[in-house]
Amino acid sequence: MSTPFNWRERYKDKIATPEQAIASIPRGRRILIGSGAGEPNVLAVALCTHGGHLADNEIVHLMTLGKAPYVEKGMEARFRHTAFFIGANVRQAVAEGRADFMPVFLSEIPALIRSRRVRVDVALIQVSEPDRHGFVSLGVSVDIVRAAVDSADLVIAEVNPHMPRTYGDSFLPVDRIKHLVPVDYLLPEREVEPLDEVDKAIGRHVASLIPNRATLQMGIGKIPDAVLAALGNHHDLGVHTEMFSDGVKKLVELGVINGREKSLLPGKIVSSFIMGSRELYEWSNKNPMVEMRPSQFTNDPFTIARNDRMCAINAALAVDLTGQVASDTLMGRFFSGIGGQVDFIRGASRSDGGKPIIALPSTAKNGTVSRIRAAFEEGAGVVTSRGDVHYVVTEHGVADLWGKNIRQRALALIEIAHPDFRAELMASAKARKYILMDQRTPRPRYPWEEESNEELRDGQTVHVRPPRLTDEEPLKDIFYRLSDDSTYQRFLGFKRYHPHDEMQKLVDLDYMDNMAFVAETIGDQPEILGMVRFDVDPATNLADVAFVVRDEWHGKGVGTVLMRRVAEVARARGLAGFQADVLSNNHAMLGIFHKSGLFVISEREGAVQHLTATFDASDPAIRRNSLLPAGR
């Protein structure tokens, strides 16, 4: 058995001080600095402290977590920075014109480097200590660094014992490195911000879209953290992403993320960089579950699409009423970058069962500005086109835009905008002729707490929820598909036309004096099966109630489920009960009332039964109507 060699003795001629390493960099060359938590901080500082000989050098990188002294005032003659993604440490320099921004899909940066269209002459990176075979690992940052170290003329690396050895396409032989600079410091950590109620609501809404056995992609920030925190009851999830943080580790430890059902690289958490806590970095060290790949693999839309049920969750700064997404500009100024959003939105949309999701709070600047905009301001950049967008999520709900026209999109987005801005957005949409001039404005608050899953007679589960204004068209479809008999029973006569005004009134609820529920199938394209609505008569404290159920769903218990839910709400609100007019030959509906558990009194008037169903047979409101004998 051979004895492992001492890499320090064999490669001692490569060991250098930061000053010696920087001295080897020629003037007028492009320098790439390693990304994120893998940034070589000592070398980045040494560029300025020991780079007096440098001039006209361009520095490029993705977002980095350390300081960026090369963009400080006074360094202009030595360095010009170009950001592939604008981080906080270079944002001011870009805004002031002392640094540049390159809009580019993250998936395409490696190809630009390898083709030398964006030539990288020098790569400054950070690596793990070599193993006994003389290979170091790129650790937490493979992304575009892989292409840089494969293409650069000069590779200089900090060797840090705190850099984890990650598996995948992360290894390179020490022979590829010109200078090794020993360092010993902890990797920078991402500070986790506490989640507020808005974040948690967004997380719950996004989680409701994610099926079990899905593969996830998410970025960094409060929204991805909130989504991961809301996935604790899911199972058999996988990960294929450009980056991940501590939330993924937590779900792995809970057994929620195991990758068993992944269609591409099952059992592996596929990522190009890691950014989080010290515990996360230690967990990723020699972890066979973690598979680090370069950006041209992780972010290739065609590779992403090979993951079935791919759910891509990406943040945005603003969305306009047509569905365009602004993610790299803020108030007309460059703020971040294209990054991997478009890569994953397009990849997920082409995945079997995939879901591309844009998530954002409904307001900014402490609630004074709506992130749902009638139109973007001058200088705003569209990162994701309206044709690419499927789901948009705020704390106020989910807007499903795929396959929807501008009128439908505008109304759906106004529904999930902050209530303080809905009237203004509605007026702007009408001025632009996006929506009908008599379109009503969504109510301030939607009662999410009333949503539930209910079981039908055959064991099938349906989702029961209060309706929204955007349910107008699917409900209209139900009415037009009713048989003549069902139409007659529902309207006590033949009705051939259901105008917009009538349908708007049906779904425009205050959720108090008028309330309704729809039952719908559960899945990617839910279908409304039936609806119940009640309107309170304050004189009697009774609610007039009416039902409609698709013909093909008669006899399956949809009406019974709707009756149960509406009765629960009415009882909780202190109503005396319901009243309804039902045709005497409508035995199914009569049966729903008589089997509801309420006290039912019937008065016949010709072919119509006037029903009164109460929670308490002795309610005085019923006696006032003379529907029950006194003293009963």
XYZ file of C-alpha atoms in Angstrom:
632
model
C 0.000 0.000 0.000
C 1.430 3.331 -1.018
C 2.015 6.042 1.558
C 0.007 9.250 1.005
C 2.315 12.026 -0.045
C 2.625 15.364 1.722
C 1.145 17.827 -0.738
C 2.902 20.773 0.935
C 6.333 19.260 0.226
C 5.470 18.233 -3.321
C 3.897 21.534 -4.187
C 5.840 23.848 -1.915
C 6.971 25.855 -4.906
C 3.321 26.822 -5.444
C 2.825 28.270 -1.961
C 2.896 32.052 -2.010
C 2.002 35.049 0.075
C -0.887 37.247 -1.076
C 1.633 39.876 -2.170
C 3.610 37.366 -4.266
C 0.454 35.992 -5.840
C -0.951 39.384 -6.809
C 2.423 40.439 -8.214
C 2.071 37.740 -10.899
C -1.077 39.314 -12.377
C -0.349 41.330 -15.545
C -1.859 44.710 -16.312
C -4.835 45.028 -18.625
C -6.257 41.570 -17.869
C -9.736 40.422 -16.863
C -9.858 38.893 -13.383
C -12.690 36.670 -12.150
C -13.278 36.498 -8.392
C -14.951 33.443 -6.882
C -18.638 33.689 -5.986
C -20.715 33.986 -2.825
C -19.263 32.401 0.289
C -16.411 31.053 -1.831
C -14.970 34.497 -2.472
C -11.204 34.606 -1.770
C -11.402 37.532 0.639
C -7.676 37.823 1.352
C -6.836 37.950 -2.345
C -9.663 40.413 -3.052
C -8.196 42.803 -0.493
C -4.643 42.107 -1.693
C -5.610 43.293 -5.170
C -5.814 46.768 -3.708
C -3.112 46.623 -1.028
C -0.478 44.877 -3.186
C -1.675 45.690 -6.708
C 0.059 49.001 -7.239
C 1.498 47.724 -10.517
C -1.945 46.975 -11.974
C -3.734 49.198 -14.461
C -6.862 48.817 -16.595
C -7.742 45.460 -15.083
C -11.367 44.408 -15.301
C -12.866 42.452 -12.394
C -15.922 40.230 -12.982
C -17.967 38.059 -10.648
C -21.401 36.995 -9.518
C -22.658 38.224 -6.144
C -20.004 38.063 -3.412
C -20.452 38.302 0.354
C -17.209 40.071 1.270
C -16.079 43.638 0.820
C -15.303 44.932 -2.653
C -12.432 47.398 -2.159
C -11.680 47.411 -5.892
C -14.826 49.495 -6.561
C -13.973 52.175 -4.027
C -13.218 55.674 -5.221
C -9.560 56.089 -6.091
C -9.257 52.643 -7.658
C -10.574 53.674 -11.078
C -7.170 53.648 -12.781
C -6.459 50.095 -11.632
C -9.829 48.380 -11.810
C -13.161 48.506 -13.566
C -15.762 46.088 -12.238
C -18.412 44.341 -14.333
C -21.132 42.633 -12.329
C -22.854 39.555 -13.729
C -25.198 40.000 -10.748
C -25.245 43.156 -8.627
C -24.725 42.524 -4.931
C -24.977 44.990 -2.083
C -21.199 45.527 -2.025
C -21.042 46.918 -5.596
C -24.560 48.387 -6.014
C -23.552 51.966 -5.275
C -20.596 51.794 -7.661
C -22.872 50.577 -10.463
C -25.436 53.269 -9.673
C -22.747 55.959 -9.790
C -21.319 54.688 -13.077
C -18.024 53.571 -11.544
C -18.836 49.928 -12.321
C -20.763 48.114 -15.044
C -23.571 45.577 -15.185
C -23.837 42.766 -17.741
C -27.399 41.463 -18.224
C -26.991 37.764 -18.958
C -28.673 34.464 -18.170
C -26.668 32.623 -15.545
C -26.822 29.441 -17.622
C -24.946 31.197 -20.455
C -22.052 32.748 -18.525
C -19.890 29.579 -18.630
C -20.289 29.412 -22.407
C -19.286 33.071 -22.704
C -16.159 32.329 -20.659
C -15.216 29.117 -22.456
C -15.722 30.683 -25.895
C -13.609 33.633 -24.731
C -16.306 36.065 -25.790
C -16.020 37.100 -22.123
C -12.389 36.103 -21.718
C -11.123 35.330 -18.208
C -7.362 35.736 -17.939
C -6.992 35.323 -14.168
C -9.161 33.348 -11.747
C -8.953 34.173 -8.037
C -10.683 31.400 -6.134
C -10.887 29.673 -2.766
C -10.502 25.912 -2.402
C -10.307 23.177 0.185
C -7.064 21.570 1.234
C -5.837 18.922 -1.222
C -6.615 15.275 -0.649
C -3.961 12.575 -0.824
C -4.386 12.472 -4.598
C -3.539 16.147 -4.964
C -7.074 17.359 -5.754
C -8.751 20.353 -4.149
C -12.472 21.041 -4.086
C -14.187 24.260 -5.138
C -16.427 23.645 -2.149
C -19.408 25.975 -1.847
C -18.905 27.750 -5.183
C -18.777 25.803 -8.448
C -21.267 27.897 -10.519
C -19.239 29.917 -13.095
C -15.963 29.308 -11.255
C -15.644 25.904 -12.932
C -15.517 27.499 -16.389
C -13.100 30.158 -15.167
C -10.530 27.740 -13.718
C -10.762 25.603 -16.854
C -10.212 28.611 -19.157
C -8.000 31.095 -17.329
C -4.313 31.511 -18.120
C -3.523 32.110 -14.442
C -5.296 30.470 -11.473
C -4.550 31.699 -7.963
C -6.259 29.992 -5.035
C -6.621 30.536 -1.333
C -6.379 27.179 0.430
C -8.675 27.245 3.428
C -9.158 24.354 5.886
C -12.693 25.664 6.530
C -13.751 25.191 2.897
C -15.829 21.987 2.737
C -14.960 19.275 0.268
C -18.083 18.914 -1.831
C -18.713 16.209 -4.400
C -19.767 16.501 -8.007
C -17.927 18.556 -10.611
C -16.003 20.446 -7.949
C -12.497 18.977 -8.060
C -9.354 20.183 -9.789
C -5.744 19.040 -9.465
C -3.354 21.316 -7.651
C -1.226 21.291 -10.826
C -3.879 23.539 -12.414
C -3.162 26.228 -9.806
C -0.185 28.573 -10.202
C -0.138 29.972 -6.657
C -1.546 28.521 -3.450
C -2.133 31.083 -0.701
C -2.720 29.408 2.690
C -5.467 31.124 4.716
C -7.409 30.187 7.816
C -10.718 32.010 8.293
C -14.350 31.017 8.583
C -16.455 31.321 5.463
C -18.805 34.311 5.479
C -22.285 33.388 6.641
C -25.620 34.551 5.313
C -27.532 36.340 8.024
C -31.059 34.929 8.249
C -33.778 37.567 8.612
C -36.756 36.707 10.823
C -39.968 35.948 8.973
C -42.919 38.289 9.420
C -46.593 37.483 8.784
C -46.369 38.589 5.151
C -43.462 36.224 4.508
C -45.263 33.353 6.223
C -48.442 33.933 4.205
C -46.471 33.914 0.955
C -44.743 30.733 2.055
C -48.083 29.021 2.745
C -49.534 30.039 -0.616
C -46.462 28.828 -2.524
C -46.401 25.584 -0.537
C -50.034 24.971 -1.542
C -48.889 24.834 -5.173
C -46.114 22.304 -4.562
C -47.111 18.651 -4.843
C -45.483 15.805 -3.009
C -42.558 14.259 -4.945
C -41.754 17.645 -6.507
C -38.238 18.875 -7.223
C -37.523 22.365 -5.928
C -35.519 25.377 -6.996
C -35.356 28.535 -4.932
C -33.010 31.432 -4.406
C -31.927 33.254 -1.280
C -33.917 35.530 0.979
C -36.956 35.608 3.195
C -39.422 34.227 0.657
C -37.464 31.015 -0.069
C -36.944 30.623 3.683
C -40.690 31.029 4.237
C -41.554 28.497 1.537
C -39.201 25.897 2.981
C -40.614 26.528 6.461
C -44.108 25.795 5.106
C -43.189 22.443 3.519
C -42.867 20.421 6.726
C -45.882 18.231 5.928
C -44.781 17.374 2.387
C -42.885 14.226 1.539
C -40.363 12.869 -0.958
C -39.218 16.265 -2.216
C -36.044 16.737 -4.228
C -33.783 19.677 -5.019
C -32.296 20.890 -8.301
C -31.308 24.510 -7.856
C -28.620 27.072 -8.511
C -28.134 27.548 -4.758
C -29.478 26.449 -1.411
C -29.311 27.542 2.202
C -30.126 26.246 5.678
C -33.829 25.611 5.000
C -32.918 22.707 2.729
C -30.719 21.156 5.413
C -33.591 21.338 7.909
C -36.002 19.572 5.553
C -33.423 16.869 4.839
C -33.082 16.247 8.558
C -36.892 16.028 8.844
C -36.978 13.488 6.025
C -39.096 15.794 3.825
C -36.309 16.180 1.254
C -34.828 12.834 0.251
C -34.751 13.002 -3.544
C -36.112 9.464 -3.940
C -38.638 10.466 -6.588
C -36.346 12.682 -8.655
C -36.261 11.761 -12.325
C -32.763 13.264 -12.761
C -29.978 12.308 -10.333
C -32.293 10.745 -7.750
C -31.181 11.090 -4.148
C -28.961 14.068 -4.940
C -29.313 17.714 -3.941
C -28.029 19.321 -7.128
C -26.717 22.872 -6.761
C -24.036 25.210 -8.070
C -23.342 27.171 -4.896
C -24.181 27.115 -1.181
C -24.736 30.116 1.041
C -25.774 29.925 4.682
C -24.540 29.178 8.176
C -21.354 27.560 9.424
C -23.440 24.514 10.310
C -24.621 24.279 6.702
C -21.052 24.400 5.390
C -19.993 21.681 7.828
C -23.026 19.580 6.853
C -22.122 19.797 3.168
C -18.544 18.645 3.798
C -18.076 15.206 2.212
C -21.849 14.787 2.127
C -22.643 12.279 -0.640
C -26.157 13.719 -0.944
C -24.801 17.092 -2.108
C -23.913 17.166 -5.807
C -22.230 20.409 -6.885
C -22.461 21.171 -10.590
C -21.532 24.196 -12.721
C -24.110 26.708 -13.866
C -24.260 25.415 -17.419
C -25.696 22.201 -15.947
C -27.822 23.386 -13.042
C -29.318 26.310 -14.956
C -29.725 24.799 -18.409
C -33.508 24.945 -19.056
C -33.363 21.640 -20.921
C -31.599 19.981 -17.979
C -34.030 21.550 -15.524
C -36.971 20.225 -17.561
C -35.685 16.662 -17.112
C -36.829 16.911 -13.500
C -40.483 15.882 -13.320
C -42.722 18.107 -11.172
C -40.068 20.829 -11.195
C -41.253 23.739 -9.040
C -39.189 26.890 -9.555
C -39.746 29.625 -6.973
C -38.256 33.003 -7.822
C -38.624 36.443 -6.269
C -39.396 39.673 -8.071
C -39.323 43.380 -7.390
C -42.556 44.136 -9.270
C -45.116 42.629 -11.661
C -47.292 44.639 -14.036
C -50.937 43.917 -14.813
C -50.041 42.035 -17.996
C -47.703 39.660 -16.131
C -44.311 41.149 -16.947
C -41.751 40.674 -14.175
C -39.144 43.228 -13.138
C -36.378 41.648 -11.071
C -33.133 43.472 -11.791
C -34.197 47.110 -11.557
C -35.668 49.203 -8.769
C -37.114 52.671 -9.389
C -35.503 52.650 -12.826
C -32.005 51.791 -11.555
C -30.094 48.527 -11.752
C -30.468 46.620 -8.491
C -29.497 42.953 -8.930
C -29.404 40.913 -12.137
C -31.124 38.384 -14.359
C -29.467 35.529 -12.511
C -31.171 32.168 -12.961
C -34.803 33.305 -12.887
C -35.524 32.909 -16.590
C -33.519 29.678 -16.771
C -35.662 28.046 -14.108
C -38.977 29.622 -15.108
C -38.554 28.208 -18.616
C -37.158 24.899 -17.412
C -39.993 24.342 -14.938
C -42.622 25.270 -17.532
C -41.319 22.485 -19.770
C -41.105 19.928 -16.973
C -43.744 17.205 -16.768
C -45.985 18.550 -14.001
C -43.693 21.525 -13.423
C -44.728 24.878 -11.975
C -42.867 28.158 -12.509
C -43.714 30.511 -9.625
C -42.974 34.205 -9.091
C -43.383 35.290 -5.462
C -43.241 38.772 -3.950
C -44.781 40.861 -1.153
C -47.668 42.979 -2.382
C -46.074 46.250 -1.206
C -42.722 47.942 -0.696
C -41.476 50.918 1.309
C -43.467 50.065 4.429
C -46.676 49.573 2.518
C -46.583 52.864 0.624
C -45.870 51.394 -2.830
C -47.648 48.564 -4.632
C -45.452 45.904 -6.200
C -48.325 45.010 -8.504
C -48.127 47.848 -11.011
C -50.427 49.066 -13.755
C -47.244 49.710 -15.741
C -43.541 49.888 -14.990
C -41.752 53.177 -14.566
C -39.238 54.485 -17.090
C -35.989 52.544 -16.891
C -37.545 49.399 -15.432
C -36.251 46.185 -16.950
C -38.390 43.175 -17.801
C -36.480 40.058 -16.786
C -39.246 37.489 -17.289
C -41.668 38.111 -20.120
C -45.424 37.926 -19.738
C -45.406 34.869 -21.987
C -43.180 32.963 -19.542
C -45.156 33.689 -16.375
C -47.523 31.069 -14.952
C -48.089 31.701 -11.235
C -47.676 34.948 -9.299
C -47.983 34.783 -5.511
C -48.316 37.484 -2.864
C -49.485 37.286 0.738
C -53.004 37.839 -0.629
C -53.117 34.728 -2.773
C -52.181 33.076 -6.051
C -52.794 34.439 -9.552
C -52.698 31.730 -12.224
C -51.892 33.599 -15.451
C -51.010 30.803 -17.844
C -53.350 30.667 -20.806
C -55.200 33.782 -19.624
C -55.933 36.901 -21.657
C -54.996 40.403 -20.506
C -58.427 41.025 -18.966
C -58.229 37.830 -16.936
C -54.616 38.486 -15.952
C -55.278 42.035 -14.798
C -58.215 40.983 -12.626
C -56.295 38.033 -11.137
C -53.329 40.256 -10.261
C -55.529 42.976 -8.775
C -57.086 40.297 -6.570
C -53.684 39.517 -5.022
C -52.557 43.154 -4.811
C -52.704 44.884 -1.461
C -56.286 46.051 -0.718
C -55.088 49.664 -0.359
C -54.118 49.740 -4.035
C -56.853 47.663 -5.690
C -59.159 50.558 -6.562
C -56.275 52.520 -8.067
C -55.120 49.507 -10.073
C -58.671 48.854 -11.223
C -59.009 52.449 -12.449
C -55.693 52.207 -14.301
C -56.697 48.887 -15.878
C -59.970 50.407 -17.080
C -58.151 53.443 -18.489
C -55.907 51.088 -20.463
C -58.931 49.076 -21.648
C -57.539 45.963 -20.003
C -60.812 45.133 -18.254
C -64.518 45.851 -18.643
C -65.617 49.300 -17.558
C -68.205 47.942 -15.115
C -65.812 45.476 -13.506
C -66.150 45.461 -9.731
C -63.133 45.838 -7.444
C -62.083 42.832 -5.317
C -63.058 43.077 -1.667
C -60.375 44.081 0.871
C -60.103 40.719 2.600
C -60.489 37.175 1.376
C -61.379 34.641 4.148
C -58.573 32.118 3.703
C -59.449 30.538 7.037
C -62.694 29.185 5.542
C -60.921 26.997 2.989
C -60.955 23.258 3.653
C -60.713 19.841 2.019
C -63.836 17.697 2.210
C -64.501 14.055 1.385
C -67.322 12.987 -0.958
C -69.348 9.797 -0.681
C -66.972 7.835 -2.895
C -63.942 8.895 -0.842
C -62.763 11.502 -3.342
C -61.501 14.732 -1.804
C -62.581 18.148 -3.051
C -61.375 21.601 -2.080
C -64.071 23.896 -0.680
C -63.400 27.632 -0.585
C -65.132 31.003 -0.826
C -65.317 32.212 -4.449
C -63.481 35.181 -5.922
C -64.298 37.617 -8.717
C -62.057 35.573 -11.013
C -64.465 32.628 -10.623
C -67.022 34.427 -12.780
C -66.135 32.670 -16.020
C -65.834 29.091 -14.724
C -69.179 29.505 -12.927
C -70.743 30.914 -16.073
C -69.492 27.802 -17.843
C -71.327 25.631 -15.294
C -74.610 27.472 -15.901
C -74.353 27.182 -19.668
C -73.599 23.459 -19.429
C -76.572 22.650 -17.181
C -79.271 20.503 -18.685
C -82.672 22.109 -19.254
C -84.045 20.256 -16.229
C -81.201 21.449 -13.995
C -81.568 25.015 -15.263
C -85.295 24.960 -14.529
C -84.725 23.556 -11.031
C -82.014 26.132 -10.228
C -83.838 29.218 -11.523
C -87.460 27.979 -11.213
C -87.797 28.640 -14.907
C -85.932 28.517 -18.207
C -82.962 30.897 -18.352
C -80.909 31.151 -21.510
C -78.584 34.061 -20.829
C -76.178 34.832 -17.975
C -74.856 38.370 -18.499
C -71.655 39.760 -17.009
C -73.528 41.915 -14.485
C -75.474 38.939 -13.147
C -72.359 36.788 -12.796
C -70.415 39.596 -11.121
C -73.116 39.949 -8.497
C -72.980 36.210 -7.908
C -69.295 36.260 -6.955
C -69.029 39.777 -5.501
C -69.374 38.928 -1.822
C -68.776 40.815 1.377
C -68.222 37.386 3.012
C -70.504 38.416 5.894
C -74.086 39.281 4.896
C -73.527 37.329 1.703
C -71.303 34.301 1.671
C -70.658 31.432 -0.714
C -68.568 28.327 -1.225
C -67.399 26.543 -4.323
C -66.278 22.925 -4.422
C -63.483 22.166 -6.846
C -61.269 19.269 -7.817
C -57.766 19.127 -6.422
C -54.902 19.280 -8.909
C -52.937 21.506 -11.239
C -56.092 22.570 -13.112
C -58.919 22.583 -10.555
C -62.450 22.439 -11.934
C -65.350 24.024 -10.051
C -68.025 21.377 -9.468
C -70.683 23.363 -7.657
C -71.503 26.432 -5.623
C -73.722 27.463 -2.719
C -74.472 31.075 -1.801
C -76.477 32.673 0.990
C -77.716 36.230 1.511
C -78.837 37.298 4.981
C -82.274 38.849 5.545
C -81.673 41.087 8.600
C -85.402 41.173 9.373
C -85.540 37.434 10.077
C -81.853 36.584 10.645
C -82.369 33.891 8.017
C -80.249 33.509 4.903
C -81.687 32.876 1.460
C -79.654 29.979 0.076
C -79.233 28.571 -3.448
C -77.163 25.724 -4.930
C -75.844 24.720 -8.320
C -73.913 21.514 -9.137
C -72.629 20.276 -12.475
C -74.961 17.653 -13.927
C -72.248 15.009 -14.157
C -71.519 15.441 -10.433
C -75.094 14.973 -9.235
C -75.537 12.249 -6.634
C -71.879 12.264 -5.501
C -72.327 14.360 -2.389
C -71.123 17.747 -3.681
C -74.327 19.477 -2.547
C -74.168 17.739 0.832
C -70.596 18.927 1.399
C -71.497 22.493 0.403
C -74.522 22.427 2.717
C -72.381 21.267 5.608
C -69.804 24.010 5.101
C -72.306 26.817 4.642
C -74.220 25.642 7.721
C -71.009 25.689 9.780
C -70.352 29.290 8.768
C -73.953 30.410 9.297
C -74.093 28.854 12.762
C -70.760 30.434 13.734
C -72.102 33.849 12.699
C -75.226 33.507 14.777
C -77.742 33.137 11.960
C -81.047 31.453 12.692
C -80.837 29.273 9.589
C -81.755 29.234 5.909
C -84.723 29.623 3.650
C -85.038 28.455 0.057
C -87.575 27.813 -2.685
C -87.213 24.345 -4.184
C -89.326 22.636 -6.854
C -91.356 19.802 -5.393
C -89.864 17.341 -7.891
C -86.267 18.324 -7.039
C -85.891 15.386 -4.685
C -82.102 15.610 -4.527
C -82.134 19.158 -3.197
C -85.005 18.471 -0.829
C -82.988 15.519 0.479
C -79.950 17.748 1.125
C -82.022 19.971 3.381
C -83.849 17.171 5.186
C -80.607 15.261 5.831
C -78.677 18.357 6.918
C -79.431 17.935 10.632
C -81.270 21.255 10.714
C -84.935 21.626 11.717
C -86.778 21.857 8.374
C -90.289 23.237 7.858
C -91.843 23.109 4.383
C -94.742 25.109 2.933
C -96.004 24.206 -0.516
C -97.065 26.885 -2.942
C -98.049 25.213 -6.192
C -95.062 23.357 -7.596
C -92.649 25.037 -5.193
C -91.672 24.056 -1.666
C -90.717 27.006 0.563
C -88.193 25.575 3.030
C -87.096 27.019 6.338
C -84.149 25.192 7.930
C -83.101 26.372 11.383
C -80.467 25.464 13.930
C -82.985 25.810 16.761
C -86.615 24.749 16.346
C -87.736 27.260 18.961
C -85.955 30.268 17.458
C -88.227 33.313 17.952
C -87.390 34.579 14.486
C -89.129 31.514 13.077
C -92.229 32.035 15.162
C -92.439 35.636 13.952
C -92.683 34.285 10.422
C -95.521 32.005 11.564
C -93.760 29.084 9.989
C -93.859 27.131 13.239
C -96.835 26.894 15.561
C -96.423 28.966 18.734
C -94.946 27.013 21.587
C -93.523 24.269 19.406
